[in-house]
Amino acid sequence: MTAFDSTKASLNDLLREIREGALDPALLRSDDFNRFIEDRRRRLVALIEHAMGKQVNLAGEKEEYELTEAESFAD
């Protein structure tokens, strides 16, 4: 991705730069963090698979960690 000069760029240029960074502009504007993160993960995995020439093993990737309210504020 190149440095972005907003004084010389159009909206289409900005959107192209965002897409080249494996981001979906519509999801950036939405208020759906989980969907944004899942889309970002999928796009990055596709880039990695393309670069490596093989599939990424996502077997243990779906683990989620839930903290209690007390744990989330503890140091």
GROMACS .gro file of C-alpha atoms in nm:
model
   75
    1MET     CA    1   0.000   0.000   0.000
    2THR     CA    2   0.130   0.345  -0.084
    3ALA     CA    3   0.111   0.665   0.116
    4PHE     CA    4  -0.223   0.833   0.057
    5ASP     CA    5  -0.229   1.203  -0.041
    6SER     CA    6  -0.587   1.320   0.009
    7THR     CA    7  -0.527   1.645  -0.180
    8LYS     CA    8  -0.472   1.459  -0.508
    9ALA     CA    9  -0.697   1.157  -0.466
   10SER     CA   10  -1.055   1.086  -0.553
   11LEU     CA   11  -1.297   0.875  -0.354
   12ASN     CA   12  -1.235   0.586  -0.596
   13ASP     CA   13  -0.861   0.613  -0.530
   14LEU     CA   14  -0.924   0.599  -0.155
   15LEU     CA   15  -1.152   0.296  -0.187
   16ARG     CA   16  -0.892   0.118  -0.404
   17GLU     CA   17  -0.623   0.181  -0.139
   18ILE     CA   18  -0.852   0.043   0.131
   19ARG     CA   19  -0.930  -0.270  -0.071
   20GLU     CA   20  -0.560  -0.327  -0.143
   21GLY     CA   21  -0.514  -0.339   0.235
   22ALA     CA   22  -0.758  -0.634   0.246
   23LEU     CA   23  -1.035  -0.422   0.398
   24ASP     CA   24  -1.398  -0.390   0.291
   25PRO     CA   25  -1.493  -0.019   0.287
   26ALA     CA   26  -1.859  -0.099   0.359
   27LEU     CA   27  -1.764  -0.294   0.672
   28LEU     CA   28  -1.541  -0.009   0.788
   29ARG     CA   29  -1.849   0.216   0.785
   30SER     CA   30  -2.080  -0.039   0.945
   31ASP     CA   31  -2.127  -0.083   1.316
   32ASP     CA   32  -2.057  -0.456   1.312
   33PHE     CA   33  -1.714  -0.520   1.460
   34ASN     CA   34  -1.744  -0.901   1.460
   35ARG     CA   35  -1.839  -0.911   1.092
   36PHE     CA   36  -1.552  -0.671   1.009
   37ILE     CA   37  -1.299  -0.888   1.196
   38GLU     CA   38  -1.425  -1.211   1.037
   39ASP     CA   39  -1.407  -1.057   0.688
   40ARG     CA   40  -1.059  -0.920   0.762
   41ARG     CA   41  -0.944  -1.263   0.882
   42ARG     CA   42  -1.083  -1.430   0.570
   43ARG     CA   43  -0.915  -1.178   0.339
   44LEU     CA   44  -0.578  -1.205   0.515
   45VAL     CA   45  -0.591  -1.584   0.509
   46ALA     CA   46  -0.657  -1.569   0.133
   47LEU     CA   47  -0.353  -1.343   0.084
   48ILE     CA   48  -0.136  -1.576   0.293
   49GLU     CA   49  -0.258  -1.884   0.108
   50HIS     CA   50  -0.187  -1.719  -0.226
   51ALA     CA   51   0.165  -1.620  -0.116
   52MET     CA   52   0.242  -1.966   0.026
   53GLY     CA   53   0.074  -2.161  -0.252
   54LYS     CA   54  -0.111  -2.381  -0.003
   55GLN     CA   55  -0.402  -2.370   0.239
   56VAL     CA   56  -0.370  -2.231   0.590
   57ASN     CA   57  -0.464  -2.475   0.869
   58LEU     CA   58  -0.743  -2.309   1.069
   59ALA     CA   59  -0.824  -2.612   1.285
   60GLY     CA   60  -0.783  -2.443   1.625
   61GLU     CA   61  -0.853  -2.090   1.507
   62LYS     CA   62  -1.213  -2.052   1.630
   63GLU     CA   63  -1.136  -2.046   2.001
   64GLU     CA   64  -1.308  -1.764   2.183
   65TYR     CA   65  -1.223  -1.640   2.527
   66GLU     CA   66  -1.485  -1.484   2.751
   67LEU     CA   67  -1.381  -1.283   3.051
   68THR     CA   68  -1.596  -1.213   3.350
   69GLU     CA   69  -1.653  -0.846   3.424
   70ALA     CA   70  -1.408  -0.866   3.716
   71GLU     CA   71  -1.137  -1.023   3.497
   72SER     CA   72  -1.175  -0.762   3.223
   73PHE     CA   73  -1.088  -0.478   3.464
   74ALA     CA   74  -0.812  -0.659   3.657
   75ASP     CA   75  -0.448  -0.572   3.601
   0.00000   0.00000   0.00000
